[in-house]
Backbone as CSV, one residue per row, in Angstrom:
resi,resn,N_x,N_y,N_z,CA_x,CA_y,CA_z,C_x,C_y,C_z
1,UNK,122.545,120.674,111.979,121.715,119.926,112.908,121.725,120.573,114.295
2,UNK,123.083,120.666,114.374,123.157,121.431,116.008,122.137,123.076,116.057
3,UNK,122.001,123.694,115.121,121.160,125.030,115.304,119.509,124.752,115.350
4,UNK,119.329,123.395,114.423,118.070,122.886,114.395,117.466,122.407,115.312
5,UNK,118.410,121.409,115.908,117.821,121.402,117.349,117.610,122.381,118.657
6,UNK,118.828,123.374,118.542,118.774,123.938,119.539,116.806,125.129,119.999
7,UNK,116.994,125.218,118.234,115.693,125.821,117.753,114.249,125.193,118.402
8,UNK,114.275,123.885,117.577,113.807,122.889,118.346,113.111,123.056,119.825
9,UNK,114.098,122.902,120.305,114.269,122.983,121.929,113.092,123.962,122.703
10,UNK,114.112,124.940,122.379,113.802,126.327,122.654,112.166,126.575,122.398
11,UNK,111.693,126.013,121.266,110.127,125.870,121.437,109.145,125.010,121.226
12,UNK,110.211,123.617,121.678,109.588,122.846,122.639,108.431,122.165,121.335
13,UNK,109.325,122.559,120.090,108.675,121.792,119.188,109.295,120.625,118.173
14,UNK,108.359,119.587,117.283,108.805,118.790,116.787,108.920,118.710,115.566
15,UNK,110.018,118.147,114.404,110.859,118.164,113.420,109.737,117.637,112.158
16,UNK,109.201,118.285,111.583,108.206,117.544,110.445,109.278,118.122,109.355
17,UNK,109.865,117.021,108.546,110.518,117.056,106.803,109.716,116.172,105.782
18,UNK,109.630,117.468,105.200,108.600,116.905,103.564,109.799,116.260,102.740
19,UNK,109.951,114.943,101.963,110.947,114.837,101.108,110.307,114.446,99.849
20,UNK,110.084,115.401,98.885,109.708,115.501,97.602,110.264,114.550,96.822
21,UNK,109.946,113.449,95.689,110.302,112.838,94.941,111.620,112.157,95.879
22,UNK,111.401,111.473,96.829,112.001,110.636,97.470,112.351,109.827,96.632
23,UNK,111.872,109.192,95.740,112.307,107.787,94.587,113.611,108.671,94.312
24,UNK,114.102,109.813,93.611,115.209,110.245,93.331,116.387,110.220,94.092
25,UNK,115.994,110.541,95.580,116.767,110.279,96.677,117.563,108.526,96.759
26,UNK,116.221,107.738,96.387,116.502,106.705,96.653,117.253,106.202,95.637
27,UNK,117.177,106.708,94.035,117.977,106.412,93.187,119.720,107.044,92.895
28,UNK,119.482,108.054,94.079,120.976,108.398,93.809,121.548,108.112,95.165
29,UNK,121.104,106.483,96.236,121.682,106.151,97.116,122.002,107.227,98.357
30,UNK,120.909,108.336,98.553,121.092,109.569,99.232,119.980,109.237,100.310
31,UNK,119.057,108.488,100.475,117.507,107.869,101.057,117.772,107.928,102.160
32,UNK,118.819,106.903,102.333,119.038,105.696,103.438,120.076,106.737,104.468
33,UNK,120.836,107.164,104.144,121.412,108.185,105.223,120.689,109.321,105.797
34,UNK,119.924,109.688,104.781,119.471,111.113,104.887,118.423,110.677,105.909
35,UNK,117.220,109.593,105.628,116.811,109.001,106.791,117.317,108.864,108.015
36,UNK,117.921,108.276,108.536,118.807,107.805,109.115,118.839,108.972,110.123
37,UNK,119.438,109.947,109.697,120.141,111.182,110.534,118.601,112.091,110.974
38,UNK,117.997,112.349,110.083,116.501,113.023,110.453,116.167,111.839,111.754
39,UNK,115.567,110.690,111.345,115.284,110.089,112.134,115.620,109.296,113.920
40,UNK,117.051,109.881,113.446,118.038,109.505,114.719,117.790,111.160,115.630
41,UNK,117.322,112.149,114.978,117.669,112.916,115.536,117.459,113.056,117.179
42,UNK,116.726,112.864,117.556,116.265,112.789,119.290,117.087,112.076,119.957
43,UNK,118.129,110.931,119.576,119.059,110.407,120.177,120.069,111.511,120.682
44,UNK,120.185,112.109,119.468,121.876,112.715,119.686,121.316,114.148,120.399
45,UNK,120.242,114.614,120.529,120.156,116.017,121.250,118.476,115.970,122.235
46,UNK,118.055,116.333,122.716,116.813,116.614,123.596,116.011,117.292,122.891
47,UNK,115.201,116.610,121.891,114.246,117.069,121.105,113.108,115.630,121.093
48,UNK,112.172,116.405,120.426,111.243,115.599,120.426,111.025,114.251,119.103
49,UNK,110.332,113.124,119.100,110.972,112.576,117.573,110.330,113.378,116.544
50,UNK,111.176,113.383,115.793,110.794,113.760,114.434,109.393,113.310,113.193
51,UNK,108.827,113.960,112.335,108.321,113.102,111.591,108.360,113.599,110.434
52,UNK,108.249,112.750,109.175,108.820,112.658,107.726,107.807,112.269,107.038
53,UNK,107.933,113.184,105.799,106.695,112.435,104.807,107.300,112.550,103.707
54,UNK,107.269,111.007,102.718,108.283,111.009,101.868,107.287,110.975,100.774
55,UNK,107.336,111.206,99.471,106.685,111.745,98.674,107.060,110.921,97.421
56,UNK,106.666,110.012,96.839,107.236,108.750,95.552,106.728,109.185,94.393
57,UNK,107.023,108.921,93.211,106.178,109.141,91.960,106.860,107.730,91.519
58,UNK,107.547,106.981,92.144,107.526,105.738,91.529,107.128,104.729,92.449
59,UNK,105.983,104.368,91.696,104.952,103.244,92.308,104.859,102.103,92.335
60,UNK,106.395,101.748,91.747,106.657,100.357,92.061,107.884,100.512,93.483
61,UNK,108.195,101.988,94.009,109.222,101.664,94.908,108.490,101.315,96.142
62,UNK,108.954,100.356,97.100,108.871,100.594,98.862,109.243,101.228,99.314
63,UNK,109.247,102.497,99.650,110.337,103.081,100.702,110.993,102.413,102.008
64,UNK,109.695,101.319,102.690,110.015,100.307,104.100,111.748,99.648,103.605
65,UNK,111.309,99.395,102.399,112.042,97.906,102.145,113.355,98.551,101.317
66,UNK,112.866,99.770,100.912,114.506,100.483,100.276,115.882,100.909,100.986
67,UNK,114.976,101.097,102.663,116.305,101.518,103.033,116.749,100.420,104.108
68,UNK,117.918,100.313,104.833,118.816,99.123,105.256,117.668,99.012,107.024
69,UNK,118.370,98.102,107.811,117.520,97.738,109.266,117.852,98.411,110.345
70,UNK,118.710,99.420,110.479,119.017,100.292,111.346,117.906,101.699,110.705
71,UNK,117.721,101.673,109.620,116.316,102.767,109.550,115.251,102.560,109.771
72,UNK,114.942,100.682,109.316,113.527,100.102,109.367,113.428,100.406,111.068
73,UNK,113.906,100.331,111.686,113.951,100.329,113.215,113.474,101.361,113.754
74,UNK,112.826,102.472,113.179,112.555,103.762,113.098,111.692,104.625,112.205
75,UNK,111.616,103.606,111.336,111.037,104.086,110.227,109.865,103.543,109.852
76,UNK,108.768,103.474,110.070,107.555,102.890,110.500,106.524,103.405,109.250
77,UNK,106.557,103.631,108.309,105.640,104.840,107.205,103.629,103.808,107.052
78,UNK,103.132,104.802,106.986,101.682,104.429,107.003,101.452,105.286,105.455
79,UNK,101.163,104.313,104.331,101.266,104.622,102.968,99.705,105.484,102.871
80,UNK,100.287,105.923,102.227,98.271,106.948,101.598,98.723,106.925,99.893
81,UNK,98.323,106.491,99.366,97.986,105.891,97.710,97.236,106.549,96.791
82,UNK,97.793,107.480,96.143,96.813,108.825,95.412,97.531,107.735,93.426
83,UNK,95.765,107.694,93.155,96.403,106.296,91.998,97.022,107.613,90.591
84,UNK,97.871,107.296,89.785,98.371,108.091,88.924,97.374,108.490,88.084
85,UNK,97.547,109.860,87.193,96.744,110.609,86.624,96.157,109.637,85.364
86,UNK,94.983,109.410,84.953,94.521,108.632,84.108,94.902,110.015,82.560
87,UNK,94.706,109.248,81.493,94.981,109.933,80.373,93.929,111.338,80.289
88,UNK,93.088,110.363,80.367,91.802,111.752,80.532,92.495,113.255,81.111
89,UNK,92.877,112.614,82.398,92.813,113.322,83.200,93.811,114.833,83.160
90,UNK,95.307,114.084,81.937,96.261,114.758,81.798,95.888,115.322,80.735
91,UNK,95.450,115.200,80.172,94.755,115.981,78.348,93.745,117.458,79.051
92,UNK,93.418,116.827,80.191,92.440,118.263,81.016,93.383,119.257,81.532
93,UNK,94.391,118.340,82.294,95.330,119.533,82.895,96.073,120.369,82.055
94,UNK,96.715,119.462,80.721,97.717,120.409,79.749,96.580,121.131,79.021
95,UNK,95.707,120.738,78.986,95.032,121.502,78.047,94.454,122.898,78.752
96,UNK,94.246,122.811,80.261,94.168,123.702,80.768,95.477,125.102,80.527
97,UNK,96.064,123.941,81.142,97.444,124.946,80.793,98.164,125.535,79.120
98,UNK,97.589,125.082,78.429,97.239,125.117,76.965,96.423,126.304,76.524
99,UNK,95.426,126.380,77.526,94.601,127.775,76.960,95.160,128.949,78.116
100,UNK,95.411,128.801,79.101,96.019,129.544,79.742,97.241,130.637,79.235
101,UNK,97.844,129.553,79.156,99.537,130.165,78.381,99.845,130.220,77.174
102,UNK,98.383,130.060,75.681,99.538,130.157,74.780,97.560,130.687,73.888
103,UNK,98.262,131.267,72.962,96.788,131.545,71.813,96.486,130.585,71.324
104,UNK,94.793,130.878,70.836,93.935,129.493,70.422,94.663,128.855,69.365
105,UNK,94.612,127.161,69.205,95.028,126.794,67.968,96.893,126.607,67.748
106,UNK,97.412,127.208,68.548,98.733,127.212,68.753,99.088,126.294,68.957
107,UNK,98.656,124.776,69.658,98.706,123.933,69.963,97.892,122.765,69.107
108,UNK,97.350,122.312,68.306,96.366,121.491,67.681,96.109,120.184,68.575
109,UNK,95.407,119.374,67.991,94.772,118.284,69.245,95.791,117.684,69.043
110,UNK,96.267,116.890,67.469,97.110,115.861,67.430,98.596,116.212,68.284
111,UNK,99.135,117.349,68.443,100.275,117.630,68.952,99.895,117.647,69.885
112,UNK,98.827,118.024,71.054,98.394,117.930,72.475,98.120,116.332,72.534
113,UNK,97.912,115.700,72.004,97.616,114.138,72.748,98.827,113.387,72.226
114,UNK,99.848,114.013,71.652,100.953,113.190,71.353,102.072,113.830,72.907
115,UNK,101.737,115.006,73.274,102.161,115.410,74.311,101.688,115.047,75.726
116,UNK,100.040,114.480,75.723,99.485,113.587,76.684,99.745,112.070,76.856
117,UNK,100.279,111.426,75.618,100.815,110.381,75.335,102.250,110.130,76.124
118,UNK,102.788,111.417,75.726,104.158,111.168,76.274,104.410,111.365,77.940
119,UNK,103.519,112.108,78.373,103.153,112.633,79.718,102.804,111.141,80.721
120,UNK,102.058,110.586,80.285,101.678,109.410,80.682,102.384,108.158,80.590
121,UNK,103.481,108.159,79.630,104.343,107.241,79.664,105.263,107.436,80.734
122,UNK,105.916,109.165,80.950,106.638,109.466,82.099,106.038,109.188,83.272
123,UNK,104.673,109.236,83.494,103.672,109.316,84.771,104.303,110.602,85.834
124,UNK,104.471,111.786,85.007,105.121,113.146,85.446,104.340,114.454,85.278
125,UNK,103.570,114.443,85.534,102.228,115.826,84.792,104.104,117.210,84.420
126,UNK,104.697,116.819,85.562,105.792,118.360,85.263,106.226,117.905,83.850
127,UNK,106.228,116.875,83.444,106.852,116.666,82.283,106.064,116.928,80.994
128,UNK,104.633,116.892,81.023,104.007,117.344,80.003,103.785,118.981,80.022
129,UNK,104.367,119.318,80.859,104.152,121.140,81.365,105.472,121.698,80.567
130,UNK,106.346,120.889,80.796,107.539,121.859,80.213,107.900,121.105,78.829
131,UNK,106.964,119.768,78.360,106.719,119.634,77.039,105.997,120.890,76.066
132,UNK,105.454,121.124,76.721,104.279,122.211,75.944,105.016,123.660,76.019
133,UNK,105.573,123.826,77.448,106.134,125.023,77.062,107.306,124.796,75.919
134,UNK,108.491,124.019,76.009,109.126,123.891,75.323,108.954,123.761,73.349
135,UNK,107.920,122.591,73.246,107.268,122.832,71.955,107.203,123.925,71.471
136,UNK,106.347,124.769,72.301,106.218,126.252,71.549,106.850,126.898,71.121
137,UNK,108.193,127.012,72.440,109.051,127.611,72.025,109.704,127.290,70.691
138,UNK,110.035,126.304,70.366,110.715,125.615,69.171,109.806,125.895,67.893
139,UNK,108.937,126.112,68.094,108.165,126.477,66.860,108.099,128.062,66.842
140,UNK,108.052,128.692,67.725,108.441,130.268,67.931,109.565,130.608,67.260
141,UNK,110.607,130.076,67.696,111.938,129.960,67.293,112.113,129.863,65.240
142,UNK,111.156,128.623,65.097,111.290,128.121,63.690,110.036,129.403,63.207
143,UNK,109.712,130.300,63.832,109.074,131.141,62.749,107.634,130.656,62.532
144,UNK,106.913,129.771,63.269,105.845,129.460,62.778,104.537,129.380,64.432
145,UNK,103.301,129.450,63.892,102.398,129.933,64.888,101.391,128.713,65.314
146,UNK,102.000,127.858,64.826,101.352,126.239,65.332,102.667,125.030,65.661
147,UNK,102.646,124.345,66.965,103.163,123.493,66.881,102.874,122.055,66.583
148,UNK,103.703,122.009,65.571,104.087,120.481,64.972,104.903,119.245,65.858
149,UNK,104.567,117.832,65.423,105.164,116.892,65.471,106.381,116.862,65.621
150,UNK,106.920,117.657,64.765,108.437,117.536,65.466,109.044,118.686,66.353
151,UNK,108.057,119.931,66.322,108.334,120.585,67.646,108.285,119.528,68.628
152,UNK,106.941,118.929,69.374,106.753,117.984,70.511,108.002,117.071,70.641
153,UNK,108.235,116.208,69.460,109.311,115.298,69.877,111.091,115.518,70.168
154,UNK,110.976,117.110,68.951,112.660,117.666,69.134,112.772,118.049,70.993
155,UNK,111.513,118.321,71.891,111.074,119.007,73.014,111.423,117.774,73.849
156,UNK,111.407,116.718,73.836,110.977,115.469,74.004,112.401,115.033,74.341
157,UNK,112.765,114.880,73.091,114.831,114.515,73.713,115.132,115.362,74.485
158,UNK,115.167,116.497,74.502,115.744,117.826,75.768,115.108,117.854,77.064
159,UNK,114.122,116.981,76.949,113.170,116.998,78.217,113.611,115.218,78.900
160,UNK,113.407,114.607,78.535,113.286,113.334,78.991,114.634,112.546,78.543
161,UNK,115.373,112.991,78.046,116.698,112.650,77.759,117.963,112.857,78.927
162,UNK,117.572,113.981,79.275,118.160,114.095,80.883,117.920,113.466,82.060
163,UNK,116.706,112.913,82.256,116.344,112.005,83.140,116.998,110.997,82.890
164,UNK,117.029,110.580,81.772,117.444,108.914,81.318,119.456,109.035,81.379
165,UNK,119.395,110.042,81.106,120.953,110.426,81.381,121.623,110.401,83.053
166,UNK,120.775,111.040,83.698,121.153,110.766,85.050,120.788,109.703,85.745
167,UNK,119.980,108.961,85.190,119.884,107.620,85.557,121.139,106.796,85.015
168,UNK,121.666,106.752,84.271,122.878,105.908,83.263,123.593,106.059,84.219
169,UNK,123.789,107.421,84.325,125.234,107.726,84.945,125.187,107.641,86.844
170,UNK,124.352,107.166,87.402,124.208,106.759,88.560,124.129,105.334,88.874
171,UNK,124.662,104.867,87.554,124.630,103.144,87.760,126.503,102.875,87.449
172,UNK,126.972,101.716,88.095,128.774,101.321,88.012,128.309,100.569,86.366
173,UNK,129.644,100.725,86.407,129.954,100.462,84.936,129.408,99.104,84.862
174,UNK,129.374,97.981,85.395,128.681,96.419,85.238,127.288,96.766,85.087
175,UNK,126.631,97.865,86.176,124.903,97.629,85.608,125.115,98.329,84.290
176,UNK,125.809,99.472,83.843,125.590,100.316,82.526,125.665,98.855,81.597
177,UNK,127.054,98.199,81.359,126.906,97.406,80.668,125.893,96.513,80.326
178,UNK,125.100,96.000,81.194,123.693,95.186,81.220,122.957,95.719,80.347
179,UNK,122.817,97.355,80.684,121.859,98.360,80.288,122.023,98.728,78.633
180,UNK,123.116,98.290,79.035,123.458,98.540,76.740,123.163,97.263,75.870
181,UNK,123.303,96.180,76.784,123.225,94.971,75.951,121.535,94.586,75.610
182,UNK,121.264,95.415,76.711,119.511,95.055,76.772,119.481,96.038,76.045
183,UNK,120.019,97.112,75.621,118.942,98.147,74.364,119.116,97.597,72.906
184,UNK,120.551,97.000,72.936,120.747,96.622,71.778,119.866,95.458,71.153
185,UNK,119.372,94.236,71.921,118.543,93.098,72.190,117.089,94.121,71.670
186,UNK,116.973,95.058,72.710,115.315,95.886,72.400,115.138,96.131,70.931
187,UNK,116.019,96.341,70.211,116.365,96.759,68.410,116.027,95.846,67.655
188,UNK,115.978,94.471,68.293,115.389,93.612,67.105,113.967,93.211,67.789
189,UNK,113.236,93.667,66.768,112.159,92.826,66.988,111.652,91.549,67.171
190,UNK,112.503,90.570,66.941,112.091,89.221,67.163,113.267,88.735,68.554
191,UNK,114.041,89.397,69.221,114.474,89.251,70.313,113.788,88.944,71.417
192,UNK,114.577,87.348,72.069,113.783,87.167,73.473,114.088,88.030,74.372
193,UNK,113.351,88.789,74.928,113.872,89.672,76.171,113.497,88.701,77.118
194,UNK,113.127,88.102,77.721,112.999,87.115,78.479,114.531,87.022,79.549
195,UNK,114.171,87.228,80.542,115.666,87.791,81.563,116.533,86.298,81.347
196,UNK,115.934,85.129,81.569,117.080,84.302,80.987,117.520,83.995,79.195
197,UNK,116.806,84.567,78.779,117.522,84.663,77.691,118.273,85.754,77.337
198,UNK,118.383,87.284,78.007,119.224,88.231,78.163,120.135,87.918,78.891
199,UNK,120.427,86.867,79.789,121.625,86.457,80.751,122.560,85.863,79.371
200,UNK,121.416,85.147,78.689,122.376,84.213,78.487,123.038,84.626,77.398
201,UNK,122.419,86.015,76.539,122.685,86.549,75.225,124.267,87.349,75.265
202,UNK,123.774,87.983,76.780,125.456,88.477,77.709,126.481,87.691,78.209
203,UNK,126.753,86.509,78.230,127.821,85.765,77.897,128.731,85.743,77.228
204,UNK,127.978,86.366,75.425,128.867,86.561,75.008,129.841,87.542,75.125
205,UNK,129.798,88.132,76.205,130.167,89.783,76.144,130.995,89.137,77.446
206,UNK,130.678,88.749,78.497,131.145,88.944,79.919,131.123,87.050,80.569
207,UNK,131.325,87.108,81.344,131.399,85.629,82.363,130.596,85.642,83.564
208,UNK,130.056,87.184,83.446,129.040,87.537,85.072,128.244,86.105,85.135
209,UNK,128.581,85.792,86.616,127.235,84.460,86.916,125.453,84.918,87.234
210,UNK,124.910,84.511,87.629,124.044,84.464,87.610,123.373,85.386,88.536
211,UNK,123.653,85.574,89.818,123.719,85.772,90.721,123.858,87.583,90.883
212,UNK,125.240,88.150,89.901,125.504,89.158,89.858,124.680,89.664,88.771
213,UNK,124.626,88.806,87.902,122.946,89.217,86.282,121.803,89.590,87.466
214,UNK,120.997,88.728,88.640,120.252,89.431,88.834,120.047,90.466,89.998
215,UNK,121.292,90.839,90.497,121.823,91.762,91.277,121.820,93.091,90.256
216,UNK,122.381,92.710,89.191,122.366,94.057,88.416,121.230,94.768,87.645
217,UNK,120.269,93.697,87.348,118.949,93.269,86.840,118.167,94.387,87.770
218,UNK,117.869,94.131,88.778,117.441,94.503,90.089,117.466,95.528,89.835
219,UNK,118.770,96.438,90.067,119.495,97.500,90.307,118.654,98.750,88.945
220,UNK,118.699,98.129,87.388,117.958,98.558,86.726,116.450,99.360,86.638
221,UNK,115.842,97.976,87.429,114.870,98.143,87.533,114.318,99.338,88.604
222,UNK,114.983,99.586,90.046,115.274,100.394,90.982,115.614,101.682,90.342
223,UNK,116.185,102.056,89.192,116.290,102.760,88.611,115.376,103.110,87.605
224,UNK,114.470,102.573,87.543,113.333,102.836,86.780,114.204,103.175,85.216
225,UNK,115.081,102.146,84.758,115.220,102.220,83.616,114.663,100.915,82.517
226,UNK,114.236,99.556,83.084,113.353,98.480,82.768,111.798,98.304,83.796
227,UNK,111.067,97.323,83.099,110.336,96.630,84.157,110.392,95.745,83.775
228,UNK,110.389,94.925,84.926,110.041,93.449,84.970,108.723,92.846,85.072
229,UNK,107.816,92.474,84.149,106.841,91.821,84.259,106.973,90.248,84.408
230,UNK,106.459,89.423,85.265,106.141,88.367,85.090,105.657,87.826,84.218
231,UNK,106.223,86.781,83.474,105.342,86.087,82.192,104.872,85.005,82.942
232,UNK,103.561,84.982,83.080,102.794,83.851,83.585,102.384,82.711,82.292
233,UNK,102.812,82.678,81.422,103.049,81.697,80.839,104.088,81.152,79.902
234,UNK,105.249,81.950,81.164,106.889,81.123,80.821,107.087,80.725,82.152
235,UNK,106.402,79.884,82.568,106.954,79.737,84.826,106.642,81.099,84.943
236,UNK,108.297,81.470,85.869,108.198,82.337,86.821,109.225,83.758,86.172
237,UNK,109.222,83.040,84.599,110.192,83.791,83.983,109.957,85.671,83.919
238,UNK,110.638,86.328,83.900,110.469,87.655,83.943,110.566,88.336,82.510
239,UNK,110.237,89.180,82.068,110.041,89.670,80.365,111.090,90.952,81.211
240,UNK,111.833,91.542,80.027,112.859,92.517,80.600,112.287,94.045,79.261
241,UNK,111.528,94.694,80.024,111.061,96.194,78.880,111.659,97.182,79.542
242,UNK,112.797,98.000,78.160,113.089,99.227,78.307,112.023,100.117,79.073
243,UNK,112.429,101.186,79.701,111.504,102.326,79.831,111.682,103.638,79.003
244,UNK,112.553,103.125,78.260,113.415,104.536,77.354,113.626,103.621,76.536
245,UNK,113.154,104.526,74.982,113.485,103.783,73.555,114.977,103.243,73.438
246,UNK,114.934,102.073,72.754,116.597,101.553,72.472,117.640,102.089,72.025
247,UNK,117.364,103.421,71.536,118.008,104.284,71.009,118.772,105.355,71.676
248,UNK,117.842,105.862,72.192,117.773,106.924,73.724,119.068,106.555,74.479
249,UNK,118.698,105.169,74.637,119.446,104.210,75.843,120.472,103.850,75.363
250,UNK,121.151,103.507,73.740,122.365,103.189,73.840,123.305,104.353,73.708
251,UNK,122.196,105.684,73.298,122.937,107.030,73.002,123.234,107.884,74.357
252,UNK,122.234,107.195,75.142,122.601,107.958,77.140,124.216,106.774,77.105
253,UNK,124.197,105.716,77.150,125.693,105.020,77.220,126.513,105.358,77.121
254,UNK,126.816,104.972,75.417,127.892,106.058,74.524,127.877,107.337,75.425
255,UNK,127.268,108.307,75.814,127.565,109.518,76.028,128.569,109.679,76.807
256,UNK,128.492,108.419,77.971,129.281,108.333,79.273,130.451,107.578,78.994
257,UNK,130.390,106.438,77.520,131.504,106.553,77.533,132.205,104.631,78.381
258,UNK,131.258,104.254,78.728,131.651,103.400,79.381,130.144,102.019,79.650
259,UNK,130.763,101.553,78.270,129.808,100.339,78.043,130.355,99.091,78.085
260,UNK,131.442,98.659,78.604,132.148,97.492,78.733,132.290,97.062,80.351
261,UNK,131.911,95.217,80.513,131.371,94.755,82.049,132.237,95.552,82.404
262,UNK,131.702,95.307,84.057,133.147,94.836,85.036,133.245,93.926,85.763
């Protein structure tokens, strides 16, 4: 900081930081400081204020409201809203990148829209980019000059399995636990996910009150590992959906090792 400013100074210019995929920042509790110190900067040295442009791909976060009131105090953001890639839209881009990088036919439609499928569930265009590269490879590998179904999906765990992994493991052992009981619940099909009926299904497991269920609930969701939809015709009740198959999710757990409350 001290060379940055002095820099600064010296030409009498002001601090613009791009922060790329800020939601990540904000999910590994790194947001709110890192703010903080950019934004404080003109206090602590003779520079001019700073300005920041934080960059989300998750469109259910606030950035205002994510970080604590000693940032809000400073932190003033004027949103600009670019709406996520429609399906169309991602079947144009990979497919662009489809004829670009690989020979005709190498790719077939059904394996490209099962790869636009999956692209759009992430709402990540990078993620359908290094789906496709990856696919290929795996079918390169297996000796053959078209990728298949289970190229895309073997591509699929190695790709999006790590995300869901560093999400697990950036939550305390009480939200993980939540997070296992709700995948296991996701496995049956006739399961209420219904958040009070997941409170109440975890009882049997723990004594957490209510209070700390939707503290941890929360915390999930912030993590973009559930959503919470409103069921408008249960009250005000909330429906609790994985964002990662039930499987995925109790096998990111297990991995870490640590699925019991606290």
């Amino acid at each position: 900081m001290r060379v940055a400013a002095k820099r600064l100074g010296e030409r009498e210019a002001a601090l613009l930081v791009c922060l790329d995929d800020a939601n990540y920042l904000h999910e590994a509790r790194q947001l709110n400081d890192l703010l903080y110190r950019i934004l404080r900067l003109y206090e602590a040295w003779d520079v001019r204020k700073p300005g920041v442009f934080a960059i989300s791909s998750d469109l259910r976060l606030n950035l205002y409201t994510a970080v604590d009131e000693r940032v809000r105090s400073v932190f003033h953001p004027t949103e600009v809203f670019f709406s996520p890639y429609a399906k169309s839209e991602i079947q144009e881009i990979l497919g662009d990148r489809i004829r670009q990088g690989l020979y005709p036919n190498v790719v077939p439609k059904a394996s490209a829209n099962l790869i636009a499928d999956l692209t759009a569930k992430e709402q990540d265009i990078r993620v359908g980019i290094d789906l496709v590269r990856t696919a290929a490879e795996n079918a390169e590998g297996a000796g053959r000059r078209t990728v298949t179904r289970k190229d895309v999906m073997d591509a699929s765990r190695s790709i999006i399995t790590p995300t869901l992994q560093k999400r697990a493991a950036d939550l305390n052992e009480g939200e993980r636990a939540l997070l296992y009981r709700i995948a296991e619940m996701a496995q049956k099909t006739d399961a209420d996910m219904t958040s009070g009926a997941v409170f109440e299904a975890t009882q049997e497991y723990t004594s957490t009150g209510a209070t700390t269920y939707r503290t941890r609930l929360k915390r999930l969701e912030e993590a973009g590992l559930v959503d919470l939809p409103l069921r408008t015709d249960r009250g005000r009740t909330r429906e609790i959906l994985l964002r990662f198959a039930p499987d995925q999710v109790l096998a990111a757990c297990e991995r870490i090792g640590k699925t019991s409350a606290a």
